């Protein structure tokens, strides 16, 4: 009788242990959603609304009708040199449609049960590869990938706006051949490493004011139309490389 009781207790203990093990958390892959907030200095950018640029000798007003740009080869880097790539290689952001094509930008860690300490994000604005440009290979991925005959390739960054002084502002920044290779690789480093949870959101800020004033100062009265690779498009490309910064990671 006592022996049977001991066996019963043993079976019960084993059952409890197995049950507890079944409830233990399983390893999981971490995901990161990327959000890009477009601003004019520190204010949210609103389409078809006047933005002001006080240049001391005059005040310019610039209204944005639309901005479309290619952003690709996005990757997160960790403190121990691990890489987390975005789901797709190529994306295109369209402010007027308030949409990112072909889908929202997101990352998923390749391994389960690994601690990822993210220290930076890298991405390219524009299409760098000459074969992709020449063969127009992105036409199967995007409904309108901004292919330009004058560039013989893709527009990396398309700005459409107006000012009360010169009316229309149109910048079609592209080019993939020297001396006007106008795509730009951008690296943003976090203030401190961020340990990924299961679900995470990385927020970037894109300050469109810096398109006009950063590395180069753009005078919209003399430079308001660009449609092919040249020295003016190169100045704009250099400014585009400065507009992005990290807002938060949570």
PDB file of C-alpha atoms in Angstrom:
ATOM      1  CA  UNK A   1       0.000   0.000   0.000  1.00  0.00           C
ATOM      2  CA  UNK A   2       2.779   2.409   0.985  1.00  0.00           C
ATOM      3  CA  UNK A   3       4.678   1.486  -2.155  1.00  0.00           C
ATOM      4  CA  UNK A   4       1.642   2.248  -4.318  1.00  0.00           C
ATOM      5  CA  UNK A   5       1.261   5.608  -2.562  1.00  0.00           C
ATOM      6  CA  UNK A   6       4.911   6.513  -3.259  1.00  0.00           C
ATOM      7  CA  UNK A   7       4.481   5.610  -6.930  1.00  0.00           C
ATOM      8  CA  UNK A   8       1.345   7.755  -7.160  1.00  0.00           C
ATOM      9  CA  UNK A   9       3.117  10.724  -5.578  1.00  0.00           C
ATOM     10  CA  UNK A  10       6.085  10.280  -7.919  1.00  0.00           C
ATOM     11  CA  UNK A  11       3.812  10.233 -10.984  1.00  0.00           C
ATOM     12  CA  UNK A  12       2.013  13.336  -9.722  1.00  0.00           C
ATOM     13  CA  UNK A  13       5.298  15.227  -9.222  1.00  0.00           C
ATOM     14  CA  UNK A  14       6.520  14.271 -12.701  1.00  0.00           C
ATOM     15  CA  UNK A  15       3.200  15.423 -14.187  1.00  0.00           C
ATOM     16  CA  UNK A  16       3.503  18.795 -12.467  1.00  0.00           C
ATOM     17  CA  UNK A  17       7.081  19.242 -13.701  1.00  0.00           C
ATOM     18  CA  UNK A  18       6.113  18.398 -17.288  1.00  0.00           C
ATOM     19  CA  UNK A  19       3.131  20.722 -17.055  1.00  0.00           C
ATOM     20  CA  UNK A  20       5.328  23.565 -15.816  1.00  0.00           C
ATOM     21  CA  UNK A  21       7.831  22.963 -18.597  1.00  0.00           C
ATOM     22  CA  UNK A  22       5.033  23.179 -21.181  1.00  0.00           C
ATOM     23  CA  UNK A  23       4.179  26.641 -19.848  1.00  0.00           C
ATOM     24  CA  UNK A  24       7.767  27.898 -19.971  1.00  0.00           C
ATOM     25  CA  UNK A  25       8.247  30.727 -22.498  1.00  0.00           C
ATOM     26  CA  UNK A  26       9.601  29.550 -25.834  1.00  0.00           C
ATOM     27  CA  UNK A  27      12.413  31.375 -27.664  1.00  0.00           C
ATOM     28  CA  UNK A  28      11.105  33.912 -30.163  1.00  0.00           C
ATOM     29  CA  UNK A  29      12.318  36.133 -32.976  1.00  0.00           C
ATOM     30  CA  UNK A  30      12.168  39.868 -32.324  1.00  0.00           C
ATOM     31  CA  UNK A  31      10.486  42.286 -34.730  1.00  0.00           C
ATOM     32  CA  UNK A  32      11.145  45.984 -35.309  1.00  0.00           C
ATOM     33  CA  UNK A  33       8.723  48.309 -37.101  1.00  0.00           C
ATOM     34  CA  UNK A  34      10.232  51.443 -38.638  1.00  0.00           C
ATOM     35  CA  UNK A  35       8.316  54.727 -38.589  1.00  0.00           C
ATOM     36  CA  UNK A  36       9.558  57.830 -40.444  1.00  0.00           C
ATOM     37  CA  UNK A  37       8.023  61.132 -39.326  1.00  0.00           C
ATOM     38  CA  UNK A  38       8.485  63.979 -41.793  1.00  0.00           C
ATOM     39  CA  UNK A  39       8.896  67.426 -40.282  1.00  0.00           C
ATOM     40  CA  UNK A  40       9.792  71.016 -41.050  1.00  0.00           C
ATOM     41  CA  UNK A  41      12.315  71.786 -38.346  1.00  0.00           C
ATOM     42  CA  UNK A  42      10.450  70.667 -35.190  1.00  0.00           C
ATOM     43  CA  UNK A  43       6.890  70.860 -36.541  1.00  0.00           C
ATOM     44  CA  UNK A  44       5.001  68.088 -38.297  1.00  0.00           C
ATOM     45  CA  UNK A  45       5.197  68.528 -42.058  1.00  0.00           C
ATOM     46  CA  UNK A  46       1.785  69.156 -43.617  1.00  0.00           C
ATOM     47  CA  UNK A  47       1.300  69.034 -47.360  1.00  0.00           C
ATOM     48  CA  UNK A  48       0.124  72.206 -49.121  1.00  0.00           C
ATOM     49  CA  UNK A  49       0.824  74.324 -46.048  1.00  0.00           C
ATOM     50  CA  UNK A  50       3.262  77.238 -45.982  1.00  0.00           C
ATOM     51  CA  UNK A  51       6.549  76.731 -44.154  1.00  0.00           C
ATOM     52  CA  UNK A  52       8.796  79.657 -43.369  1.00  0.00           C
ATOM     53  CA  UNK A  53      12.535  80.111 -43.740  1.00  0.00           C
ATOM     54  CA  UNK A  54      13.889  83.278 -42.179  1.00  0.00           C
ATOM     55  CA  UNK A  55      17.129  83.991 -44.024  1.00  0.00           C
ATOM     56  CA  UNK A  56      17.843  87.331 -42.252  1.00  0.00           C
ATOM     57  CA  UNK A  57      17.835  89.237 -45.549  1.00  0.00           C
ATOM     58  CA  UNK A  58      14.462  87.809 -46.638  1.00  0.00           C
ATOM     59  CA  UNK A  59      11.800  85.314 -45.603  1.00  0.00           C
ATOM     60  CA  UNK A  60      11.066  82.450 -47.992  1.00  0.00           C
ATOM     61  CA  UNK A  61       7.831  80.486 -47.901  1.00  0.00           C
ATOM     62  CA  UNK A  62       7.886  76.894 -49.134  1.00  0.00           C
ATOM     63  CA  UNK A  63       4.846  74.638 -49.432  1.00  0.00           C
ATOM     64  CA  UNK A  64       5.306  70.932 -50.047  1.00  0.00           C
ATOM     65  CA  UNK A  65       2.934  69.243 -52.511  1.00  0.00           C
ATOM     66  CA  UNK A  66       4.550  65.836 -52.370  1.00  0.00           C
ATOM     67  CA  UNK A  67       7.760  63.976 -51.644  1.00  0.00           C
ATOM     68  CA  UNK A  68       8.572  60.503 -52.947  1.00  0.00           C
ATOM     69  CA  UNK A  69      11.856  58.719 -52.368  1.00  0.00           C
ATOM     70  CA  UNK A  70      13.510  55.326 -52.643  1.00  0.00           C
ATOM     71  CA  UNK A  71      14.888  53.887 -49.406  1.00  0.00           C
ATOM     72  CA  UNK A  72      16.565  50.499 -49.576  1.00  0.00           C
ATOM     73  CA  UNK A  73      19.090  48.031 -48.169  1.00  0.00           C
ATOM     74  CA  UNK A  74      18.003  48.820 -44.624  1.00  0.00           C
ATOM     75  CA  UNK A  75      19.805  46.998 -41.852  1.00  0.00           C
ATOM     76  CA  UNK A  76      20.144  47.168 -38.105  1.00  0.00           C
ATOM     77  CA  UNK A  77      23.551  46.503 -36.558  1.00  0.00           C
ATOM     78  CA  UNK A  78      24.300  45.184 -33.086  1.00  0.00           C
ATOM     79  CA  UNK A  79      27.149  45.837 -30.687  1.00  0.00           C
ATOM     80  CA  UNK A  80      28.618  42.420 -31.557  1.00  0.00           C
ATOM     81  CA  UNK A  81      28.368  42.986 -35.337  1.00  0.00           C
ATOM     82  CA  UNK A  82      25.213  40.962 -35.970  1.00  0.00           C
ATOM     83  CA  UNK A  83      23.025  42.161 -38.858  1.00  0.00           C
ATOM     84  CA  UNK A  84      19.219  42.356 -38.978  1.00  0.00           C
ATOM     85  CA  UNK A  85      17.953  43.089 -42.494  1.00  0.00           C
ATOM     86  CA  UNK A  86      14.576  44.564 -43.412  1.00  0.00           C
ATOM     87  CA  UNK A  87      11.979  42.221 -44.910  1.00  0.00           C
ATOM     88  CA  UNK A  88      12.423  43.705 -48.409  1.00  0.00           C
ATOM     89  CA  UNK A  89      15.473  45.127 -50.146  1.00  0.00           C
ATOM     90  CA  UNK A  90      13.640  48.020 -51.812  1.00  0.00           C
ATOM     91  CA  UNK A  91      11.007  50.415 -50.470  1.00  0.00           C
ATOM     92  CA  UNK A  92       9.476  53.644 -51.723  1.00  0.00           C
ATOM     93  CA  UNK A  93       7.915  56.329 -49.493  1.00  0.00           C
ATOM     94  CA  UNK A  94       5.091  58.502 -50.901  1.00  0.00           C
ATOM     95  CA  UNK A  95       3.910  61.340 -48.657  1.00  0.00           C
ATOM     96  CA  UNK A  96       0.849  62.280 -50.730  1.00  0.00           C
ATOM     97  CA  UNK A  97      -0.489  58.737 -50.549  1.00  0.00           C
ATOM     98  CA  UNK A  98       0.728  58.470 -46.947  1.00  0.00           C
ATOM     99  CA  UNK A  99       2.076  55.054 -47.809  1.00  0.00           C
ATOM    100  CA  UNK A 100       5.255  53.016 -48.064  1.00  0.00           C
ATOM    101  CA  UNK A 101       5.507  50.568 -50.968  1.00  0.00           C
ATOM    102  CA  UNK A 102       5.423  47.598 -51.282  1.00  0.00           C
ATOM    103  CA  UNK A 103       4.696  47.355 -47.537  1.00  0.00           C
ATOM    104  CA  UNK A 104       5.533  49.023 -44.246  1.00  0.00           C
ATOM    105  CA  UNK A 105       9.213  48.775 -43.337  1.00  0.00           C
ATOM    106  CA  UNK A 106       9.914  46.076 -40.747  1.00  0.00           C
ATOM    107  CA  UNK A 107      12.749  43.861 -39.528  1.00  0.00           C
ATOM    108  CA  UNK A 108      12.840  40.394 -37.966  1.00  0.00           C
ATOM    109  CA  UNK A 109      15.834  38.906 -36.196  1.00  0.00           C
ATOM    110  CA  UNK A 110      17.206  35.806 -37.948  1.00  0.00           C
ATOM    111  CA  UNK A 111      17.747  33.788 -34.756  1.00  0.00           C
ATOM    112  CA  UNK A 112      15.529  32.868 -31.802  1.00  0.00           C
ATOM    113  CA  UNK A 113      16.567  33.226 -28.187  1.00  0.00           C
ATOM    114  CA  UNK A 114      19.407  35.653 -28.913  1.00  0.00           C
ATOM    115  CA  UNK A 115      19.869  39.021 -27.200  1.00  0.00           C
ATOM    116  CA  UNK A 116      20.202  41.714 -29.850  1.00  0.00           C
ATOM    117  CA  UNK A 117      21.682  45.027 -28.690  1.00  0.00           C
ATOM    118  CA  UNK A 118      21.018  47.400 -31.586  1.00  0.00           C
ATOM    119  CA  UNK A 119      23.524  50.237 -31.932  1.00  0.00           C
ATOM    120  CA  UNK A 120      22.829  51.674 -35.410  1.00  0.00           C
ATOM    121  CA  UNK A 121      20.674  51.631 -38.535  1.00  0.00           C
ATOM    122  CA  UNK A 122      21.942  51.954 -42.099  1.00  0.00           C
ATOM    123  CA  UNK A 123      20.054  52.547 -45.341  1.00  0.00           C
ATOM    124  CA  UNK A 124      20.456  54.009 -48.816  1.00  0.00           C
ATOM    125  CA  UNK A 125      18.395  56.851 -50.247  1.00  0.00           C
ATOM    126  CA  UNK A 126      18.169  56.208 -53.976  1.00  0.00           C
ATOM    127  CA  UNK A 127      19.036  53.398 -56.347  1.00  0.00           C
ATOM    128  CA  UNK A 128      22.797  52.913 -56.512  1.00  0.00           C
ATOM    129  CA  UNK A 129      23.100  49.839 -58.726  1.00  0.00           C
ATOM    130  CA  UNK A 130      23.622  50.705 -62.412  1.00  0.00           C
ATOM    131  CA  UNK A 131      22.078  47.480 -63.752  1.00  0.00           C
ATOM    132  CA  UNK A 132      18.906  48.014 -61.708  1.00  0.00           C
ATOM    133  CA  UNK A 133      18.698  51.545 -63.128  1.00  0.00           C
ATOM    134  CA  UNK A 134      19.407  50.625 -66.744  1.00  0.00           C
ATOM    135  CA  UNK A 135      17.063  47.629 -66.868  1.00  0.00           C
ATOM    136  CA  UNK A 136      14.230  49.303 -64.908  1.00  0.00           C
ATOM    137  CA  UNK A 137      13.904  46.138 -62.816  1.00  0.00           C
ATOM    138  CA  UNK A 138      11.813  47.799 -60.085  1.00  0.00           C
ATOM    139  CA  UNK A 139       8.797  48.151 -62.383  1.00  0.00           C
ATOM    140  CA  UNK A 140       7.590  44.754 -61.159  1.00  0.00           C
ATOM    141  CA  UNK A 141       7.831  45.830 -57.512  1.00  0.00           C
ATOM    142  CA  UNK A 142       6.296  49.327 -57.580  1.00  0.00           C
ATOM    143  CA  UNK A 143       3.317  50.649 -59.584  1.00  0.00           C
ATOM    144  CA  UNK A 144       5.384  53.739 -60.478  1.00  0.00           C
ATOM    145  CA  UNK A 145       9.046  53.412 -59.490  1.00  0.00           C
ATOM    146  CA  UNK A 146       9.875  56.942 -60.807  1.00  0.00           C
ATOM    147  CA  UNK A 147      11.883  55.897 -63.844  1.00  0.00           C
ATOM    148  CA  UNK A 148      13.171  58.914 -65.771  1.00  0.00           C
ATOM    149  CA  UNK A 149      14.283  58.944 -69.405  1.00  0.00           C
ATOM    150  CA  UNK A 150      16.391  62.065 -68.831  1.00  0.00           C
ATOM    151  CA  UNK A 151      18.283  60.233 -66.073  1.00  0.00           C
ATOM    152  CA  UNK A 152      18.135  56.852 -67.849  1.00  0.00           C
ATOM    153  CA  UNK A 153      17.380  55.464 -64.428  1.00  0.00           C
ATOM    154  CA  UNK A 154      15.412  56.128 -61.284  1.00  0.00           C
ATOM    155  CA  UNK A 155      14.685  59.365 -59.486  1.00  0.00           C
ATOM    156  CA  UNK A 156      16.122  58.832 -56.020  1.00  0.00           C
ATOM    157  CA  UNK A 157      14.279  61.688 -54.341  1.00  0.00           C
ATOM    158  CA  UNK A 158      11.417  63.653 -55.875  1.00  0.00           C
ATOM    159  CA  UNK A 159      10.317  66.957 -54.311  1.00  0.00           C
ATOM    160  CA  UNK A 160       7.327  68.944 -55.553  1.00  0.00           C
ATOM    161  CA  UNK A 161       6.341  72.249 -53.988  1.00  0.00           C
ATOM    162  CA  UNK A 162       5.831  75.936 -54.558  1.00  0.00           C
ATOM    163  CA  UNK A 163       6.716  79.326 -53.183  1.00  0.00           C
ATOM    164  CA  UNK A 164       4.834  82.604 -53.416  1.00  0.00           C
ATOM    165  CA  UNK A 165       7.907  84.159 -55.050  1.00  0.00           C
ATOM    166  CA  UNK A 166       8.864  81.715 -57.775  1.00  0.00           C
ATOM    167  CA  UNK A 167       5.771  79.507 -57.921  1.00  0.00           C
ATOM    168  CA  UNK A 168       6.843  75.930 -58.736  1.00  0.00           C
ATOM    169  CA  UNK A 169       9.726  74.028 -57.102  1.00  0.00           C
ATOM    170  CA  UNK A 170      10.609  70.651 -58.614  1.00  0.00           C
ATOM    171  CA  UNK A 171      13.656  68.596 -57.694  1.00  0.00           C
ATOM    172  CA  UNK A 172      14.125  65.225 -59.381  1.00  0.00           C
ATOM    173  CA  UNK A 173      17.379  64.014 -57.854  1.00  0.00           C
ATOM    174  CA  UNK A 174      18.908  60.960 -59.496  1.00  0.00           C
ATOM    175  CA  UNK A 175      22.092  59.678 -61.064  1.00  0.00           C
ATOM    176  CA  UNK A 176      24.250  56.573 -60.707  1.00  0.00           C
ATOM    177  CA  UNK A 177      27.308  57.363 -62.875  1.00  0.00           C
ATOM    178  CA  UNK A 178      30.349  59.432 -61.892  1.00  0.00           C
ATOM    179  CA  UNK A 179      30.641  62.294 -61.220  1.00  0.00           C
ATOM    180  CA  UNK A 180      26.962  62.338 -60.258  1.00  0.00           C
ATOM    181  CA  UNK A 181      26.369  59.223 -58.209  1.00  0.00           C
ATOM    182  CA  UNK A 182      23.566  60.788 -56.209  1.00  0.00           C
ATOM    183  CA  UNK A 183      22.340  57.918 -54.036  1.00  0.00           C
ATOM    184  CA  UNK A 184      23.535  58.253 -50.452  1.00  0.00           C
ATOM    185  CA  UNK A 185      24.325  55.608 -47.825  1.00  0.00           C
ATOM    186  CA  UNK A 186      23.234  56.851 -44.403  1.00  0.00           C
ATOM    187  CA  UNK A 187      24.263  55.524 -40.992  1.00  0.00           C
ATOM    188  CA  UNK A 188      22.517  56.663 -37.815  1.00  0.00           C
ATOM    189  CA  UNK A 189      24.032  55.667 -34.473  1.00  0.00           C
ATOM    190  CA  UNK A 190      21.900  55.350 -31.337  1.00  0.00           C
ATOM    191  CA  UNK A 191      22.813  57.273 -28.195  1.00  0.00           C
ATOM    192  CA  UNK A 192      23.159  53.913 -26.446  1.00  0.00           C
ATOM    193  CA  UNK A 193      22.579  50.259 -27.421  1.00  0.00           C
ATOM    194  CA  UNK A 194      18.945  49.135 -27.342  1.00  0.00           C
ATOM    195  CA  UNK A 195      18.085  45.585 -26.224  1.00  0.00           C
ATOM    196  CA  UNK A 196      15.308  44.269 -28.443  1.00  0.00           C
ATOM    197  CA  UNK A 197      12.084  43.071 -26.870  1.00  0.00           C
ATOM    198  CA  UNK A 198       9.710  40.823 -28.760  1.00  0.00           C
ATOM    199  CA  UNK A 199       7.998  43.794 -30.460  1.00  0.00           C
ATOM    200  CA  UNK A 200       9.801  47.095 -31.026  1.00  0.00           C
ATOM    201  CA  UNK A 201       9.337  50.413 -32.841  1.00  0.00           C
ATOM    202  CA  UNK A 202      12.173  52.525 -34.208  1.00  0.00           C
ATOM    203  CA  UNK A 203      11.143  56.109 -35.048  1.00  0.00           C
ATOM    204  CA  UNK A 204      13.171  58.285 -37.406  1.00  0.00           C
ATOM    205  CA  UNK A 205      12.752  61.983 -38.095  1.00  0.00           C
ATOM    206  CA  UNK A 206      13.130  63.391 -41.616  1.00  0.00           C
ATOM    207  CA  UNK A 207      13.588  67.167 -41.412  1.00  0.00           C
ATOM    208  CA  UNK A 208      12.699  68.480 -44.879  1.00  0.00           C
ATOM    209  CA  UNK A 209      13.995  71.956 -44.010  1.00  0.00           C
ATOM    210  CA  UNK A 210      17.492  70.454 -44.257  1.00  0.00           C
ATOM    211  CA  UNK A 211      16.877  69.786 -47.949  1.00  0.00           C
ATOM    212  CA  UNK A 212      17.296  73.545 -48.354  1.00  0.00           C
ATOM    213  CA  UNK A 213      19.773  74.346 -45.604  1.00  0.00           C
ATOM    214  CA  UNK A 214      22.337  71.887 -44.285  1.00  0.00           C
ATOM    215  CA  UNK A 215      25.580  71.039 -46.047  1.00  0.00           C
ATOM    216  CA  UNK A 216      24.597  73.379 -48.866  1.00  0.00           C
ATOM    217  CA  UNK A 217      22.303  76.397 -48.717  1.00  0.00           C
ATOM    218  CA  UNK A 218      19.796  76.362 -51.566  1.00  0.00           C
ATOM    219  CA  UNK A 219      18.468  79.642 -52.954  1.00  0.00           C
ATOM    220  CA  UNK A 220      15.016  78.745 -54.283  1.00  0.00           C
ATOM    221  CA  UNK A 221      14.937  81.888 -56.439  1.00  0.00           C
ATOM    222  CA  UNK A 222      17.888  80.638 -58.493  1.00  0.00           C
ATOM    223  CA  UNK A 223      17.594  76.861 -57.967  1.00  0.00           C
ATOM    224  CA  UNK A 224      14.000  75.710 -58.225  1.00  0.00           C
ATOM    225  CA  UNK A 225      14.098  73.113 -61.002  1.00  0.00           C
ATOM    226  CA  UNK A 226      16.303  70.023 -61.301  1.00  0.00           C
ATOM    227  CA  UNK A 227      15.555  67.092 -63.595  1.00  0.00           C
ATOM    228  CA  UNK A 228      18.909  65.524 -64.487  1.00  0.00           C
ATOM    229  CA  UNK A 229      22.230  64.698 -62.810  1.00  0.00           C
ATOM    230  CA  UNK A 230      24.386  67.818 -62.551  1.00  0.00           C
ATOM    231  CA  UNK A 231      26.152  69.950 -59.947  1.00  0.00           C
ATOM    232  CA  UNK A 232      22.839  71.224 -58.581  1.00  0.00           C
ATOM    233  CA  UNK A 233      21.459  67.701 -58.147  1.00  0.00           C
ATOM    234  CA  UNK A 234      24.680  66.759 -56.344  1.00  0.00           C
ATOM    235  CA  UNK A 235      24.183  69.622 -53.869  1.00  0.00           C
ATOM    236  CA  UNK A 236      20.644  68.441 -53.178  1.00  0.00           C
ATOM    237  CA  UNK A 237      21.816  64.830 -52.751  1.00  0.00           C
ATOM    238  CA  UNK A 238      24.367  65.973 -50.173  1.00  0.00           C
ATOM    239  CA  UNK A 239      21.601  67.785 -48.280  1.00  0.00           C
ATOM    240  CA  UNK A 240      19.254  64.786 -48.479  1.00  0.00           C
ATOM    241  CA  UNK A 241      21.880  62.732 -46.644  1.00  0.00           C
ATOM    242  CA  UNK A 242      21.503  65.029 -43.616  1.00  0.00           C
ATOM    243  CA  UNK A 243      17.728  65.077 -43.125  1.00  0.00           C
ATOM    244  CA  UNK A 244      17.364  61.804 -41.171  1.00  0.00           C
ATOM    245  CA  UNK A 245      17.905  61.322 -37.433  1.00  0.00           C
ATOM    246  CA  UNK A 246      16.791  58.899 -34.710  1.00  0.00           C
ATOM    247  CA  UNK A 247      13.838  60.070 -32.612  1.00  0.00           C
ATOM    248  CA  UNK A 248      13.150  57.064 -30.391  1.00  0.00           C
ATOM    249  CA  UNK A 249      13.488  53.299 -29.996  1.00  0.00           C
ATOM    250  CA  UNK A 250      10.981  51.484 -27.826  1.00  0.00           C
TER     251      UNK A 250
END
